[in-house]
Coordinates of C-alpha atoms in Angstrom, one line a residue:
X58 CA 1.6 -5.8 -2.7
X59 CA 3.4 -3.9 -5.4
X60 CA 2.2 -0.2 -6.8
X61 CA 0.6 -0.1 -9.8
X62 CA 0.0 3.0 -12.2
X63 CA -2.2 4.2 -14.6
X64 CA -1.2 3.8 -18.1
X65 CA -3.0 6.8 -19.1
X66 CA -1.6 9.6 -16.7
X67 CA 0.9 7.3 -14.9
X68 CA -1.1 8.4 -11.1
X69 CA -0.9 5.5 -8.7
X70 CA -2.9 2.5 -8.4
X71 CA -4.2 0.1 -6.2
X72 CA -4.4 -3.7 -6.7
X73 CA -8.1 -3.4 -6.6
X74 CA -8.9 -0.5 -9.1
X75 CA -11.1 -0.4 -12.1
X76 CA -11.3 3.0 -12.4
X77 CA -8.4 5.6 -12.5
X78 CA -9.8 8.2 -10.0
X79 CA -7.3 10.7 -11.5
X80 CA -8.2 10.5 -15.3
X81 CA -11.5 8.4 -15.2
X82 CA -9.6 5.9 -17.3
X83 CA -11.1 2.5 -17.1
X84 CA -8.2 -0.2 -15.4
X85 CA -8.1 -3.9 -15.7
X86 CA -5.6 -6.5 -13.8
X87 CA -4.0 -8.5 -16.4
X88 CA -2.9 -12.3 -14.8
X89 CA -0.9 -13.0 -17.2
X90 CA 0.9 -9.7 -17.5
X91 CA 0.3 -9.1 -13.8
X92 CA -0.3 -5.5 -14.3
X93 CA -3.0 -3.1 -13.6
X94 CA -3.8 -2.0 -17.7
X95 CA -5.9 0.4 -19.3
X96 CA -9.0 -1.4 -20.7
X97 CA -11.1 0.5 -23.0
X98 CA -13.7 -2.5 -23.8
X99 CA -11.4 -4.1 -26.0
X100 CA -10.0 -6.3 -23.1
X101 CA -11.9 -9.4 -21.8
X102 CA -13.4 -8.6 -18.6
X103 CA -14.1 -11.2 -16.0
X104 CA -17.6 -12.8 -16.8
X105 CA -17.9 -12.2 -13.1
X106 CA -17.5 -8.4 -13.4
X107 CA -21.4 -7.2 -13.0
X108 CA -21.6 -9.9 -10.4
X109 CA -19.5 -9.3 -7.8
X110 CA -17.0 -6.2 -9.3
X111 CA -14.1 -8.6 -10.5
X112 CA -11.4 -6.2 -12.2
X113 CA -9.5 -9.2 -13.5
X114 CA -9.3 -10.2 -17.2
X115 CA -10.2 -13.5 -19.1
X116 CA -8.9 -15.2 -21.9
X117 CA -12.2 -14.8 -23.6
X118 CA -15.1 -13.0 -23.7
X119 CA -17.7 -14.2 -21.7
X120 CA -15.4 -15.9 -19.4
X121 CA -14.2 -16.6 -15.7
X122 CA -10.5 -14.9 -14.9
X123 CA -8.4 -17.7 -13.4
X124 CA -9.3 -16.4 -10.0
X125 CA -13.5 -16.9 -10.3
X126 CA -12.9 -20.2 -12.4
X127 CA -10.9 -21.4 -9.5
X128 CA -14.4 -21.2 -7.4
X129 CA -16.4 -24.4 -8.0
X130 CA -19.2 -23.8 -5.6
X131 CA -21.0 -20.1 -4.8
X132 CA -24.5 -18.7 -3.7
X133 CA -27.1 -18.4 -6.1
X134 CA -27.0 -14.7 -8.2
X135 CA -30.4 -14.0 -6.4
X136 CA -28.8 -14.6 -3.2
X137 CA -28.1 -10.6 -2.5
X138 CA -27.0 -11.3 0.6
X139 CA -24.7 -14.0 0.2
X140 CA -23.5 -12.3 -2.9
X141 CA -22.5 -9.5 -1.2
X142 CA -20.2 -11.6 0.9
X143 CA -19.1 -13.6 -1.8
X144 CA -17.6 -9.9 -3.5
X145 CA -15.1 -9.7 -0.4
X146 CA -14.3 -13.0 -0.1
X147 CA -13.1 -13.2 -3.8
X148 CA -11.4 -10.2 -3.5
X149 CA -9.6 -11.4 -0.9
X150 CA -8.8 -14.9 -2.8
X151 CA -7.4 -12.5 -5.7
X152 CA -5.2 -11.0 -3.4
X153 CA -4.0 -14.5 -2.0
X154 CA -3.5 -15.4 -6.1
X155 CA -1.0 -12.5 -7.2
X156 CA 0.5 -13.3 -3.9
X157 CA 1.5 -16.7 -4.6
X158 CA 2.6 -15.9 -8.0
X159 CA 5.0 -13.2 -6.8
X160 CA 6.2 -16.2 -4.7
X161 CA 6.5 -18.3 -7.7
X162 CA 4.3 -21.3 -6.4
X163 CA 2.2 -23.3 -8.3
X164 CA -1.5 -22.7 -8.9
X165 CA -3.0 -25.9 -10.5
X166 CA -6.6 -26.5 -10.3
X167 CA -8.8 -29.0 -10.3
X168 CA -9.4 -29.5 -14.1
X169 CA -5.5 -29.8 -14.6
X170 CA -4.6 -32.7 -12.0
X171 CA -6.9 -34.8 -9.2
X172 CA -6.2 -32.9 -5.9
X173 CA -5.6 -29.4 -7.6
X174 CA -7.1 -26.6 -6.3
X175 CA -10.8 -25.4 -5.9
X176 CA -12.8 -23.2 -3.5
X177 CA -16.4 -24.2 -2.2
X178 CA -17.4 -19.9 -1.1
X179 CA -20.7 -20.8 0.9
X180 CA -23.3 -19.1 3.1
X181 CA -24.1 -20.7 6.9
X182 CA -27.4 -18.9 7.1
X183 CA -29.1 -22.3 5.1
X184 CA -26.9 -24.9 5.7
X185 CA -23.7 -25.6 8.3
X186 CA -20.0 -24.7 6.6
X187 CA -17.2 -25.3 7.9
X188 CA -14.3 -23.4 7.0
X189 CA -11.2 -25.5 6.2
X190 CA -9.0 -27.3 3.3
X191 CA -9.6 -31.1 2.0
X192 CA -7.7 -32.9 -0.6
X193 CA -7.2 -29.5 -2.7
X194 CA -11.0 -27.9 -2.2
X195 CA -10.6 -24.9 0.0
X196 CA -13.9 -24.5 2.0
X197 CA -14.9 -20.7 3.7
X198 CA -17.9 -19.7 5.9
X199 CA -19.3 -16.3 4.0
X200 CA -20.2 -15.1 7.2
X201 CA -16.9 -14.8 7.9
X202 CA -16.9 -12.2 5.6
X203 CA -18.9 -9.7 8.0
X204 CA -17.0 -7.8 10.2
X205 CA -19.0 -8.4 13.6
X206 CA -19.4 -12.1 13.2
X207 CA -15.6 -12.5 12.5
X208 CA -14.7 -10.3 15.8
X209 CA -17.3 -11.7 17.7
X210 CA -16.1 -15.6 17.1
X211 CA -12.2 -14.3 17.0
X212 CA -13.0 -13.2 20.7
X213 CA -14.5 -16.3 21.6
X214 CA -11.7 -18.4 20.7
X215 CA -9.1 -15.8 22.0
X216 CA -7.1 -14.8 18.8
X217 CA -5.3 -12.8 18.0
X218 CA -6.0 -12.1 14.8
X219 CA -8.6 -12.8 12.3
X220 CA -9.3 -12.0 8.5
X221 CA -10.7 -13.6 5.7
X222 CA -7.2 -13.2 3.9
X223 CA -5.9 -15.3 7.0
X224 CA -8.4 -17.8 6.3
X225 CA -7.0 -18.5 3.1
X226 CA -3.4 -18.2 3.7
X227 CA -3.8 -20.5 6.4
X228 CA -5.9 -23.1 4.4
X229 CA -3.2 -22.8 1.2
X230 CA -0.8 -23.8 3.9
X231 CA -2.2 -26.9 4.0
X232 CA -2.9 -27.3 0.5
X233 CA 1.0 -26.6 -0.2
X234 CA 2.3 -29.0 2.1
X235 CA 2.1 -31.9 0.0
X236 CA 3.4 -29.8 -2.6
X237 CA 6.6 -28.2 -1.6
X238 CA 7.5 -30.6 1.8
X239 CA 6.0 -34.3 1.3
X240 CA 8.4 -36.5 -0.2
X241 CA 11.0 -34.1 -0.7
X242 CA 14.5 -34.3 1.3
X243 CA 12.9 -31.0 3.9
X244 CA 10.3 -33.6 5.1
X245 CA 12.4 -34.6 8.3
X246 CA 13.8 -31.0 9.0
X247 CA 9.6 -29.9 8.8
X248 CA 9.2 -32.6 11.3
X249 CA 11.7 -31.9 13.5
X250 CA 10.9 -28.6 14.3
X251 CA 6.6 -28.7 14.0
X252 CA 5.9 -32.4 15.2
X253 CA 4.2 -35.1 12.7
X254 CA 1.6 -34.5 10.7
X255 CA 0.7 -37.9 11.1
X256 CA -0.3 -37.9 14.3
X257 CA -4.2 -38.5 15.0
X258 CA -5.9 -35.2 13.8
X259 CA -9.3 -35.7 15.6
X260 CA -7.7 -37.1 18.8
X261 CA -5.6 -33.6 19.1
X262 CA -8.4 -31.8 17.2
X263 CA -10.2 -33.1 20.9
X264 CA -7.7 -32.3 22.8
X265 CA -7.5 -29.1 22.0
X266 CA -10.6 -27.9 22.7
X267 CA -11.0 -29.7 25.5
X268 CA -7.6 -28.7 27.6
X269 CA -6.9 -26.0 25.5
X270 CA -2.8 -24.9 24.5
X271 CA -0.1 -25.0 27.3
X272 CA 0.1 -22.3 29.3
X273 CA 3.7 -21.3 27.7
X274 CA 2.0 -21.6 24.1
X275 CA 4.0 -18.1 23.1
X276 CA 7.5 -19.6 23.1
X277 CA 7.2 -21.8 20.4
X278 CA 4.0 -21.1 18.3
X279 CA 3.0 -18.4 16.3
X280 CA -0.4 -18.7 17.9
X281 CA -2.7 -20.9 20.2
X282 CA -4.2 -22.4 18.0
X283 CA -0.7 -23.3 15.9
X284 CA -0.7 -25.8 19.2
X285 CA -3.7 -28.4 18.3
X286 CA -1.5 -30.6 16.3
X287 CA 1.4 -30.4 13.7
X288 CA -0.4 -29.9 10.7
X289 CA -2.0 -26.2 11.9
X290 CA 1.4 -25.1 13.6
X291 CA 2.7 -25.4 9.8
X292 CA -0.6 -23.8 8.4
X293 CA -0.3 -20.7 11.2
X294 CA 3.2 -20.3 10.5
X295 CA 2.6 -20.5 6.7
X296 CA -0.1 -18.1 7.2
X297 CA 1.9 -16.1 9.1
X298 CA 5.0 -16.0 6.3
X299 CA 2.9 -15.1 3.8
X300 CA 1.7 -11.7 5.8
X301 CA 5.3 -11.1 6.6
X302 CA 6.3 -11.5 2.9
X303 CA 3.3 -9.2 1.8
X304 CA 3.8 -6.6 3.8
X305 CA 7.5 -6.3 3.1
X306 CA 6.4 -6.0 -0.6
X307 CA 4.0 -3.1 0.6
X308 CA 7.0 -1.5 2.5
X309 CA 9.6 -1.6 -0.5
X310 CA 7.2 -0.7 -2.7
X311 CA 5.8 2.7 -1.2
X312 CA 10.1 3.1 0.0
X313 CA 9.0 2.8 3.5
X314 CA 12.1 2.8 5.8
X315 CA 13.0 2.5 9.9
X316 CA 15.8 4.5 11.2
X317 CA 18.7 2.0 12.0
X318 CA 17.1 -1.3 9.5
X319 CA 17.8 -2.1 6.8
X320 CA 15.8 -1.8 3.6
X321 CA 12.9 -3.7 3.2
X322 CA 13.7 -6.5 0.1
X323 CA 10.8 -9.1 -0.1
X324 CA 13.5 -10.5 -2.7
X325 CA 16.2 -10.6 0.1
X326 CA 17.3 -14.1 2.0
X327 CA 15.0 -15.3 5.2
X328 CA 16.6 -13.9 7.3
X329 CA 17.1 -10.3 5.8
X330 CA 13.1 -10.3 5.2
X331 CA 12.7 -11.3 8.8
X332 CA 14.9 -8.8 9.9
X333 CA 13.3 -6.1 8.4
X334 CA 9.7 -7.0 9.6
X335 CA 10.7 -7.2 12.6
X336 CA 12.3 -3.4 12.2
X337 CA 8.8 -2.3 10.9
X338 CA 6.4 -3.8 13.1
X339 CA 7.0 -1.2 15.7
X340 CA 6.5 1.0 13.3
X341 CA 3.7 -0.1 12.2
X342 CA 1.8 -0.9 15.6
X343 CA 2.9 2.8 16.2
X344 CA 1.1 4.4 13.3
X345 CA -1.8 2.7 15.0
X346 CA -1.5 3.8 18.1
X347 CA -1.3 6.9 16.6
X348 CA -4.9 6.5 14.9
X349 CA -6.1 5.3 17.9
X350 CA -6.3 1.7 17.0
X351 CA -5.4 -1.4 18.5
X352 CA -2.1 -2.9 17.1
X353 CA -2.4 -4.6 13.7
X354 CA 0.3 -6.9 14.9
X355 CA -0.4 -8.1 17.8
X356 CA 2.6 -10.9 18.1
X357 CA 5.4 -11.8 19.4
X358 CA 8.0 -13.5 17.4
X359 CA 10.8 -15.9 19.7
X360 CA 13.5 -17.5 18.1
X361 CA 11.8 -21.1 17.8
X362 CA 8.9 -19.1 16.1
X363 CA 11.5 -17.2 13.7
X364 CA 13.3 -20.8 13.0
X365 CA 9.9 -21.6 11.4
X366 CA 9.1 -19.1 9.7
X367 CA 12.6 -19.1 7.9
X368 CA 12.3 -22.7 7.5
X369 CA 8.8 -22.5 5.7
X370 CA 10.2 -18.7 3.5
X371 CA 13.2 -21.6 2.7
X372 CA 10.4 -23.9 1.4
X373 CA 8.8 -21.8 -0.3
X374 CA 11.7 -20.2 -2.2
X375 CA 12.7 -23.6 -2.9
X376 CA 9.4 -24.9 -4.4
X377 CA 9.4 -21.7 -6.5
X378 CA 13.0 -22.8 -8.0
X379 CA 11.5 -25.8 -8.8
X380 CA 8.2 -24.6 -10.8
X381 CA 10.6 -22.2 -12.4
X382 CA 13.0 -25.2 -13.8

């Protein structure tokens, strides 16, 4: 994530602010501009702003920022509860949003093609959801949005990690696939080294759960679950790029450096950006430690796992050229 500042007294700001905390001065994020910018009133505010605290603009008053328009299903307003989850859930879908337009890859919803992209944000406490990605329509359990339930259902199903900005990073994966892989000339390379995606989901989906990953899981997945069938060890290690590439971004931008690396450049080839995440994550576990927390990166990356990764950063760079063009 980049650093924003005020426009006003030029203090720093965060991706989420709507409020200077130095000079009171009110702040909007601009998507078209992607900026943080001073908004006196004269700026179209999300529609969604009283609802659930959106800081993004519109193209009009009265209406939905790209990000909200993007979500075709939600809780009713009266739904305090549900609401409530549904406020950190799309902040963390606004935060997947700038990401993938710093990547450069295509956001096109559902209203421009058949298949584009939607989100269905729903609450399990009156009817079963299940979190996952369809034909475009990105599906995510609110409740996944309270702390305790997350940890309590990462624990039983022995992960690692666990956040509702994971969710979506790891359901875009499989939204992009299609996109940026099928059809093109990386389709056999993607194949080669995750397996085919069109082998029977629900027979490994089975599988899985019932035998569980190989022992020896670690020395070629990004995580256990990345295991269950071709399709999710491209998701994880999408998933997985995308936090890499973030928080690279994060390091360059607040000049973060390790002793010995070299700079942080989320703008540098796949292999520089993986060489300096894997400079900082020490670091970073360390700082921690430190605090007395448990390591925000618990992972280890081997060299088939790294292969991915630099496969699916080439990919991405790739599709980006493409939407540029």
């Amino acid at each position: 994530m980049r650093v924003f500042a005020c426009g006003t007294c030029g203090r720093r700001l965060f991706f989420e602010n709507s409020l200077c905390l130095a000079c009171g001065s009110p702040q909007s994020f601009d998507p078209v501009e992607r900026e943080v910018v001073v908004n006196d009133g004269s700026l179209p505010r999300c529609a969604n702003v009283a609802l659930i605290g959106c800081n993004w603009l519109a193209d009009g008053p009265g209406r939905l920022c790209p990000s909200c328009a993007l979500t075709a299903e939600r809780p009713p307003a009266d739904d305090t509860a549900a609401i409530e989850d549904l406020m950190g859930a799309e902040a963390a879908k606004r935060w997947l949003l700038f990401q993938l337009g710093e990547l450069g890859l295509p956001v096109e919803s559902a209203a421009d093609r058949e298949g584009g992209l939607e989100f269905r944000l729903l609450s399990s406490a009156y009817e079963h959801v299940t979190t996952g990605h369809a034909s475009g329509v990105i599906t995510l359990d609110l409740a996944e949005v309270d702390d305790a339930h997350r940890e309590e259902i990462r624990a039983q199903m022995g992960e690692q990690y666990r956040t509702v900005l994971g969710h979506f990073r790891h359901e875009i994966g499989h939204y992009y696939w299609p996109i940026i892989v099928g059809g093109t000339e990386l389709e056999d390379e993607c194949r080669a080294l995750f397996g085919d995606e069109r082998e029977d989901y629900q027979a490994a989906l089975q599988r899985h759960y019932e035998q569980g990953p190989r022992a020896d899981w670690m020395d070629a997945h990004v995580s256990a679950y990345a295991t269950m069938h071709p399709a999710e060890d491209w998701a994880e290690t999408f998933a997985h790029l995308l936090h890499i590439r973030d928080s690279v971004q994060t390091a360059e931008a607040y000049d973060l450096r390790v002793a010995g690396a070299t700079q942080p450049s989320v703008d540098a080839a796949p292999a520089a950006v993986l060489r300096s995440w894997l400079a900082l994550m020490p670091a970073l576990n360390g700082m921690a430690r430190s605090l007395g927390l448990d390591d925000p990166y618990p992972f280890v990356l081997t060299q088939p796992v790294i292969e991915k990764l630099a496969f699916v950063d080439r990919a991405v760079r790739e599709a980006a050229e493409r939407a540029t063009a």
